[in-house]
Short mmCIF file of C-alpha atoms in Angstrom, two decimals:
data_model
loop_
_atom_site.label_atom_id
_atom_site.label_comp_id
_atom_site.label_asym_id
_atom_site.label_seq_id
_atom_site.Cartn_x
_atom_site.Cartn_y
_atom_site.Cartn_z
CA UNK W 11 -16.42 4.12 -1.78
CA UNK W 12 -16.36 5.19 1.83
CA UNK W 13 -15.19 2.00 3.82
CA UNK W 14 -15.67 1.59 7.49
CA UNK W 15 -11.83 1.72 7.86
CA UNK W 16 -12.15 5.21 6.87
CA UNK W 17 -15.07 6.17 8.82
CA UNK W 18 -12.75 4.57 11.63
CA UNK W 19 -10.10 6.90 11.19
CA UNK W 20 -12.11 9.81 10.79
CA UNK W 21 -13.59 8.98 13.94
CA UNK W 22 -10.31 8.27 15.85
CA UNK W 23 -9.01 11.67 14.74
CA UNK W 24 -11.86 13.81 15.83
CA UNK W 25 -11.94 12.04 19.12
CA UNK W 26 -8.56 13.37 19.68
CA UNK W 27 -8.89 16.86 18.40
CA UNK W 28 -11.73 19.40 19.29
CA UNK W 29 -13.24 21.57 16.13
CA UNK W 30 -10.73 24.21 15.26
CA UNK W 31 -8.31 22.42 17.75
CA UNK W 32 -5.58 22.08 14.60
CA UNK W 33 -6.27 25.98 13.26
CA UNK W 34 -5.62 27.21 16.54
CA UNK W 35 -2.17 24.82 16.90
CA UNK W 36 -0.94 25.99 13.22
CA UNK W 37 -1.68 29.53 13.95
CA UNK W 38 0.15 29.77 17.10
CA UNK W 39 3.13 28.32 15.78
CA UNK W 40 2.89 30.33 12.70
CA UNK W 41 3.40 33.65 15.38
CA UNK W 42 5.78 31.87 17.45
CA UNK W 43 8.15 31.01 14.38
CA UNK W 44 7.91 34.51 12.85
CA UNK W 45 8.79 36.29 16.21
CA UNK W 46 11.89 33.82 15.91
CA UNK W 47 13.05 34.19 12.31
CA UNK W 48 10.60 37.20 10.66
CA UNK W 49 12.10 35.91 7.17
CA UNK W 50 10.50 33.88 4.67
CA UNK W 51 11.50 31.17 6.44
CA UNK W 52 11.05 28.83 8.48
CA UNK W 53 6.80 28.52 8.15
CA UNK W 54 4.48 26.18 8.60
CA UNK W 55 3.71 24.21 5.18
CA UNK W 56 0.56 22.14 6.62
CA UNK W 57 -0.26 19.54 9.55
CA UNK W 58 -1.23 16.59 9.05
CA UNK W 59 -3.56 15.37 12.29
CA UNK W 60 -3.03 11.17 13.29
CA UNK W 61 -5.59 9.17 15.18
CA UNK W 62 -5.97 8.84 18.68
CA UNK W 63 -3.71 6.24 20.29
CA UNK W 64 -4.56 4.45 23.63
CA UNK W 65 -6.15 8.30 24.76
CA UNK W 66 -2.58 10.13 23.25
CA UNK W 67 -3.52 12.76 20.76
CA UNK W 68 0.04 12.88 17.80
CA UNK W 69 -0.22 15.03 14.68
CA UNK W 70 2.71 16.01 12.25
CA UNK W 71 3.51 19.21 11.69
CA UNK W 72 5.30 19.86 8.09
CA UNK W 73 7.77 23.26 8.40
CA UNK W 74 9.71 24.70 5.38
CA UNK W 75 13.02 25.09 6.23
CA UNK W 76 13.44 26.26 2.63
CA UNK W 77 10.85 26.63 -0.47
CA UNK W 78 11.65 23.45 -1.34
CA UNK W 79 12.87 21.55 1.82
CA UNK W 80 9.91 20.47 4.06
CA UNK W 81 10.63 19.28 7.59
CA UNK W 82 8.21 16.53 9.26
CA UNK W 83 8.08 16.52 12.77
CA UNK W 84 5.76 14.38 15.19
CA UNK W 85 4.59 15.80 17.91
CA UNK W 86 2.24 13.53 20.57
CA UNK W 87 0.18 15.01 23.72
CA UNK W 88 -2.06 14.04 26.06
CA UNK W 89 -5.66 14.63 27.11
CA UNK W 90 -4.39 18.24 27.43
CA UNK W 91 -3.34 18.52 24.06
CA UNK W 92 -0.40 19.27 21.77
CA UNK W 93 2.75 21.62 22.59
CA UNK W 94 4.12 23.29 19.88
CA UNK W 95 6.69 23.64 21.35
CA UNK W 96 8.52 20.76 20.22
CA UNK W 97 8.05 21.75 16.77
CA UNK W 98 10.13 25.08 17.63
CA UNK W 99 12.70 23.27 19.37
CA UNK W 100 13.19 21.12 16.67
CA UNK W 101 13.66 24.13 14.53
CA UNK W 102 15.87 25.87 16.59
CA UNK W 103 18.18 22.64 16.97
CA UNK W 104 18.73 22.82 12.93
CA UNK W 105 18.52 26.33 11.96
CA UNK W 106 22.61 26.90 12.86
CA UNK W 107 22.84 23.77 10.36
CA UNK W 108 20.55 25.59 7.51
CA UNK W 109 23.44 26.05 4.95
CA UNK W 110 24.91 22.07 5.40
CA UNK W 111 21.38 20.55 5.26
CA UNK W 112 20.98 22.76 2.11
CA UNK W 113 23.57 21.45 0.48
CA UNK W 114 23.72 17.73 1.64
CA UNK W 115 20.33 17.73 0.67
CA UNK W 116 21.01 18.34 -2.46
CA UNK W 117 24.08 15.92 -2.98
CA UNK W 118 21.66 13.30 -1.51
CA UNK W 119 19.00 14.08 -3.89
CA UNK W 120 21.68 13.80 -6.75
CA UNK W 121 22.81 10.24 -5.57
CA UNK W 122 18.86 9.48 -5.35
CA UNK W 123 18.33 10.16 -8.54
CA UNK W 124 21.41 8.44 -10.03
CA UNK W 125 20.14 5.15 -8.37
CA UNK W 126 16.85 4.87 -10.20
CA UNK W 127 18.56 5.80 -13.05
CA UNK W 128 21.41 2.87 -13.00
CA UNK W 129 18.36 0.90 -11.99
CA UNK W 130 16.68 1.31 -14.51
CA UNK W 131 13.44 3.56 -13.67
CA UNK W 132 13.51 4.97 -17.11
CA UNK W 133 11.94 1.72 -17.98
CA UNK W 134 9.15 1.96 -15.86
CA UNK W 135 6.28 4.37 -15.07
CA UNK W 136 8.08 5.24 -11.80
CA UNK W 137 7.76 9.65 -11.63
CA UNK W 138 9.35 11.42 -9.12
CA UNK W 139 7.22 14.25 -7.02
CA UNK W 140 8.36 15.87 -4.64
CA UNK W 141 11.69 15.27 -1.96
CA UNK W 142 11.01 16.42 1.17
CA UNK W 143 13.18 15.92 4.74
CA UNK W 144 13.08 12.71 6.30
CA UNK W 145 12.33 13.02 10.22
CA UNK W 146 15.29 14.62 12.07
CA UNK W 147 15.56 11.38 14.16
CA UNK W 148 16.71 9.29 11.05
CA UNK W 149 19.66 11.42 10.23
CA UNK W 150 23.17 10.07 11.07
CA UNK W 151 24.22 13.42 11.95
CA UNK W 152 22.28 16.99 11.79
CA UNK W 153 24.55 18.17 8.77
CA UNK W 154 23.48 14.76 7.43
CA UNK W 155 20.03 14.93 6.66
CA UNK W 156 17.81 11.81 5.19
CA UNK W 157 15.63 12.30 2.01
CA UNK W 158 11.94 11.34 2.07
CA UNK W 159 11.39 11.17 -1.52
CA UNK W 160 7.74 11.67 -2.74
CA UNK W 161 7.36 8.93 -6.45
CA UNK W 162 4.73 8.06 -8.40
CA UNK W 163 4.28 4.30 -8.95
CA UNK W 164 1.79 1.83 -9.85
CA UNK W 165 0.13 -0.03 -7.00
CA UNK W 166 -0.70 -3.82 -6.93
CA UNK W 167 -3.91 -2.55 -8.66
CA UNK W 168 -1.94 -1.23 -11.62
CA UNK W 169 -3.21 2.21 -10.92
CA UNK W 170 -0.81 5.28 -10.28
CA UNK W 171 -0.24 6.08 -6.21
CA UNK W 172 2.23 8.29 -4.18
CA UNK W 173 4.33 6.47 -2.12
CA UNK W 174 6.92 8.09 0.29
CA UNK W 175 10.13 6.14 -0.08
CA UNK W 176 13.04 7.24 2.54
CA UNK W 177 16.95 7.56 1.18
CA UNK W 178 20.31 8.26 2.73
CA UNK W 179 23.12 7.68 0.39
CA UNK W 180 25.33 6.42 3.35
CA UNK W 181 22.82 3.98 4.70
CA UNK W 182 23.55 1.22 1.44
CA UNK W 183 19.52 1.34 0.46
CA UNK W 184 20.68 0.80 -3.41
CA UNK W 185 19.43 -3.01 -3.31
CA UNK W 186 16.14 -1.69 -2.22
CA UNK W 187 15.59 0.40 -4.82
CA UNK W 188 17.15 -1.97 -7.79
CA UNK W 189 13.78 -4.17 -5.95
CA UNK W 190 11.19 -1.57 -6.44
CA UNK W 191 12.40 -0.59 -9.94
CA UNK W 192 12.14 -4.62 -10.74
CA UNK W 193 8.60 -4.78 -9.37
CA UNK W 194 8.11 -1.36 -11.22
CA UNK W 195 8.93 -2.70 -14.47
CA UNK W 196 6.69 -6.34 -14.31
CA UNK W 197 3.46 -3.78 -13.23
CA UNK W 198 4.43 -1.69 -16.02
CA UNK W 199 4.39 -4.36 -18.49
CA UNK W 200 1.41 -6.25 -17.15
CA UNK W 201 -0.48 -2.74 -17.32
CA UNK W 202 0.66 -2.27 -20.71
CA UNK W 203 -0.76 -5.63 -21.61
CA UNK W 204 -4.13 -5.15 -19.61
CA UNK W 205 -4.43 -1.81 -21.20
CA UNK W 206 -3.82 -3.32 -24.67
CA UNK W 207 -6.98 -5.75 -24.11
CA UNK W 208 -9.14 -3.13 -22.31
CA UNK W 209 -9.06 -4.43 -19.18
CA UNK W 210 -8.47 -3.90 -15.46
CA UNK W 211 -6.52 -6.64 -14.83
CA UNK W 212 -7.25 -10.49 -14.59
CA UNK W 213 -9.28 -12.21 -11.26
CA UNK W 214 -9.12 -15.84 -10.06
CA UNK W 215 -11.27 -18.28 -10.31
CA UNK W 216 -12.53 -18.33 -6.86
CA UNK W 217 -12.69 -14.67 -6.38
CA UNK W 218 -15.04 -14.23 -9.65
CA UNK W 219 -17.24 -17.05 -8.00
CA UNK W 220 -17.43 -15.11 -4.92
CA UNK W 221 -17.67 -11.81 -6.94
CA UNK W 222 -20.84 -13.39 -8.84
CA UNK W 223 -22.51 -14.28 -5.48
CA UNK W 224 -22.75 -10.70 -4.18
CA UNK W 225 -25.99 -9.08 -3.97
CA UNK W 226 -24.23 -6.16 -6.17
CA UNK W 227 -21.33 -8.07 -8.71
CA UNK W 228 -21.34 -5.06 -10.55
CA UNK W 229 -20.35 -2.33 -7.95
CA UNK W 230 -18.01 -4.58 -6.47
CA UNK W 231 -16.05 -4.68 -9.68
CA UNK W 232 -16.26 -1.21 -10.08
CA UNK W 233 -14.81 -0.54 -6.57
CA UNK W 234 -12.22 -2.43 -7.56
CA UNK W 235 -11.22 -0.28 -9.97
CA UNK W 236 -10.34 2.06 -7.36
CA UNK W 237 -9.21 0.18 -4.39
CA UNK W 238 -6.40 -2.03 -3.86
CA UNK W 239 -8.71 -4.06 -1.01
CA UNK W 240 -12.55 -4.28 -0.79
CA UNK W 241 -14.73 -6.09 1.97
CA UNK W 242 -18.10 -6.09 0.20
CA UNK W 243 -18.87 -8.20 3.30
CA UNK W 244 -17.44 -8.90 6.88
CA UNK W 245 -16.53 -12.35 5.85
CA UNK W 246 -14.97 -11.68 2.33
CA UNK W 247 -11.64 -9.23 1.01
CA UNK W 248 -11.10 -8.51 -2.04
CA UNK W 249 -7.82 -8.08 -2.65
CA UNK W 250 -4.94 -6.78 -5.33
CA UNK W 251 -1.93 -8.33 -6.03
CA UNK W 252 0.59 -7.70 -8.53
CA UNK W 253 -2.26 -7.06 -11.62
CA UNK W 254 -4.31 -9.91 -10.03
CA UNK W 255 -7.51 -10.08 -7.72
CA UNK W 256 -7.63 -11.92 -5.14
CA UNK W 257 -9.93 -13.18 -2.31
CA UNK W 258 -10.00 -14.46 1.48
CA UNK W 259 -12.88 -16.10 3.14
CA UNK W 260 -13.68 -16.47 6.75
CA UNK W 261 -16.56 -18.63 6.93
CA UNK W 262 -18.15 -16.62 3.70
CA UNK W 263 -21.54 -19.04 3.06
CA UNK W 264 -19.65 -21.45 4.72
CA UNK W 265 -16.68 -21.45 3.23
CA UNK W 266 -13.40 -20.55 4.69
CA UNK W 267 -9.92 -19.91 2.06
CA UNK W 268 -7.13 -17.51 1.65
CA UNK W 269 -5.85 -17.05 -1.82
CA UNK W 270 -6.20 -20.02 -3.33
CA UNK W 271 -5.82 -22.53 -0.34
CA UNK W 272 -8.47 -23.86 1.32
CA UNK W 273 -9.37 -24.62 5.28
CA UNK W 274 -11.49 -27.23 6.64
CA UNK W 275 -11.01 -26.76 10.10
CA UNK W 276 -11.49 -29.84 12.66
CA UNK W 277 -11.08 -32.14 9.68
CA UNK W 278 -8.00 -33.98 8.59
CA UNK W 279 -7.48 -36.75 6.07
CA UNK W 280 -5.31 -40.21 6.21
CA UNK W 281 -2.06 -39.30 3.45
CA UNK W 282 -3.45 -42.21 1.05
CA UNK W 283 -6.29 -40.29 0.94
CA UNK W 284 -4.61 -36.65 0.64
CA UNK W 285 -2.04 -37.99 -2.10
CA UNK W 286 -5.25 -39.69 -4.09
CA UNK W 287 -6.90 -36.04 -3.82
CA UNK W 288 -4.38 -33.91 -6.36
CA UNK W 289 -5.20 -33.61 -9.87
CA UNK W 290 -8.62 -34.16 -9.00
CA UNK W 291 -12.02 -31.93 -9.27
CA UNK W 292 -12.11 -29.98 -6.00
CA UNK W 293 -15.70 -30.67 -6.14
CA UNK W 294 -15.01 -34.60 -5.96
CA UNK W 295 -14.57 -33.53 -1.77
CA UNK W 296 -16.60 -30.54 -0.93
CA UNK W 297 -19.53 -29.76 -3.45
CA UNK W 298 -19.61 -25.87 -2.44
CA UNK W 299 -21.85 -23.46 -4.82
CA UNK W 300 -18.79 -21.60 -5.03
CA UNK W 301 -16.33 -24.17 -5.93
CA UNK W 302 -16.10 -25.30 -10.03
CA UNK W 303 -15.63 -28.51 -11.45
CA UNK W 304 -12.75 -26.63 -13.42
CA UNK W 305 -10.99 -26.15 -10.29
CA UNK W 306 -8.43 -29.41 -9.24
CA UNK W 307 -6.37 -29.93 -6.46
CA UNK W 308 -2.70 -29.04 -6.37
CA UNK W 309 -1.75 -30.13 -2.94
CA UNK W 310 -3.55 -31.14 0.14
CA UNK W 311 -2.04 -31.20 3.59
CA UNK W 312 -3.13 -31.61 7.30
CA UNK W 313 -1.95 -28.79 9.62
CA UNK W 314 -1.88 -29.33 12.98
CA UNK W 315 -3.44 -26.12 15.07
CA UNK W 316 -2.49 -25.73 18.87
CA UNK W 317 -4.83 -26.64 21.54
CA UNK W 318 -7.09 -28.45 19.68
CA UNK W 319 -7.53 -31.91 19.11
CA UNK W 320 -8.14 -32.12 15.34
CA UNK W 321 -6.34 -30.33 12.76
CA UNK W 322 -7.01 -28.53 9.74
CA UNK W 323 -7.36 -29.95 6.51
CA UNK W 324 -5.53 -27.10 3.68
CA UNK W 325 -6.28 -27.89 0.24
CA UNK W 326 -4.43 -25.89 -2.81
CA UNK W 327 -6.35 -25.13 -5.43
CA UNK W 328 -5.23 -24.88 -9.58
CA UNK W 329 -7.35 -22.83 -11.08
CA UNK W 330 -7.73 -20.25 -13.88
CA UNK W 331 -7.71 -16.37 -14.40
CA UNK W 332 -9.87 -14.10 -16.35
CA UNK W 333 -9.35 -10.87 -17.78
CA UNK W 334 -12.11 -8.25 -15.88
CA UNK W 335 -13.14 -4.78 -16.53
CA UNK W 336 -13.96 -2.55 -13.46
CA UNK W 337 -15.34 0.24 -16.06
CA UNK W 338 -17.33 -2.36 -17.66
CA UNK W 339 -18.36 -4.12 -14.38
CA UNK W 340 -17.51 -7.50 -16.50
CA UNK W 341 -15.63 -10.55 -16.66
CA UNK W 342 -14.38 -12.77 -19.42
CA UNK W 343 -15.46 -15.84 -19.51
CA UNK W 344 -12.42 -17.59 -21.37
CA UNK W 345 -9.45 -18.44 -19.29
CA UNK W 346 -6.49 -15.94 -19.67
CA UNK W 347 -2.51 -17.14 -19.18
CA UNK W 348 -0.99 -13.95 -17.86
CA UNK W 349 2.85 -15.23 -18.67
CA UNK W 350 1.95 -16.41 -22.12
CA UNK W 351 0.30 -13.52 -22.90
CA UNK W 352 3.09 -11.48 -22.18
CA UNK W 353 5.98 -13.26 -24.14
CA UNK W 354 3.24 -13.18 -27.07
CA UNK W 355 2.62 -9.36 -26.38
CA UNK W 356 6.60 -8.51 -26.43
CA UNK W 357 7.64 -10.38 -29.32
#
């Protein structure tokens, strides 16, 4: 599915760059680097071309310092365009320093490796892909390079994604990675479990309802079998978290809510009447279509909103998950207890 965030960015980058604009860049500096070192290396690996900013043009331009070391480097322009330039500067600044970064590199990538490992990544579907160079600028020293490692993990929608993690061994980022491998190993279990029940993942109460209202139910499950966030419409997201989908309202058919908490805005309750509210059918105060009688209130509060003379009243609503399928394009109609599920699953 082609969202309009992409068509955005696709738009913002050819704005900036005319056709051919980036073959022309990557060629010159291809010449320029090989009149400078005629080895193997240094060479340009590939560029990777950024949207425009406030009428700046900024692409990143990847260079192999070795086969296996890649160098990032950001280079931003104006209406007149991009200077490669900076790219061979920056090349020229660490070239003298080839043989340290080589081998710090290296020692870093060891240490890397050793902290997943005391983590406990082996436990989890967390793959490593490729370690590149983090951008010269983050280094504590040019014989002290950072790492910008390249893992595979699974996303908030339990499906497999790239994500580029930075490391220095001398910058104390061990209790960030003892966090992702934690995170790693609950989305490895609930996949596991999801997998085990051939399904997706599980979707609240009040993002099926909104799901079911859609002129096409079906192809917005399926999308979000491939998306981590969805806007089937202006006024609704769709959204992963942690195995789970999601939704937010603004003013969808009238209804307003993020999550599970409800806004009424411009109306505010006395607290006899907000304490009498929880436990009750959220459909005792606001008979929505998509609001069920299975749905109570947890909490309800007045929030006060600056500049205005009412408030707004937030209502939290308890409410139940279902196991979905996005290949299916269906949804379970009995409730599902994700925790329960998974003591019964690993016992």
């Amino acid at each position: 599915m082609i969202t309009d965030a992409d068509r955005e960015f696709d738009q913002l980058v050819a704005d900036g760059f005319a056709p051919g604009e980036i073959e022309e860049l990557t060629a010159e500096l291809a010449e320029r680097l090989y009149d400078l070192y005629p080895g193997a290396t240094p060479r340009i690996s590939h560029v990777v071309p950024e949207p425009v900013d406030d009428g700046r043009t900024s692409a990143v331009f990847h260079v192999h310092l070795t086969s296996r070391l890649i160098l990032p480097v950001f280079v931003e322009g104006d209406a007149h365009g991009l200077n490669v330039g900076t790219v061979v500067h920056q090349v020229q600044k660490l070239w003298p320093h080839l043989d340290a970064i080589v081998r710090r590199a290296e020692e870093e990538l060891v240490a890397f490796e050793t902290c997943l490992d005391e983590a406990g990544a082996d436990l989890t579907d967390i793959r490593m892909r490729r370690v590149g160079l983090a951008a010269e600028d983050t280094w504590p020293d040019l014989d002290l390079p950072c790492l910008a490692p390249e893992i595979d993990v699974l996303g908030d929608g339990l499906r497999r994604e790239t994500r580029t993690m930075h490391w220095s061994a001398c910058a104390g980022l061990e209790s960030e990675y003892e966090g992702l491998v934690t995170n790693q190993a609950m989305l490895s279990r609930l996949r596991r479990l999801f997998v085990g029940r051939r399904s997706t993942g599980v979707i609240d109460q009040l993002a099926a309802s909104a799901v079911r209202s859609l002129p096409d139910p079906c192809g917005t499950l399926r999308a979000l079998g491939r998306h981590d966030d969805i806007w089937p419409e202006a006024s609704l997201h769709l959204r992963w978290s942690e195995g789970r989908v999601q939704s937010d309202g603004n003013g969808f058919q009238g209804l307003s809510w993020s999550g599970r908490v409800l806004s009424f805005p411009g109306k505010t309750l006395p607290e006899t009447a907000l304490t009498a509210m929880v436990g009750r059918p959220v459909t005792d105060m606001c008979g929505h279509p998509l609001l069920e009688d299975e749905m109570t209130v947890a909490r309800a509060w007045n929030e006060a909103v600056d500049g205005a003379s009412t408030g707004t009243l937030k209502v939290a609503i308890a409410s139940v998950d279902r196991l979905f399928s996005a290949a299916r394009a269906t949804v379970d109609p009995q409730p599902f207890k994700v925790v329960e599920a998974l003591a019964d699953h690993e016992t």
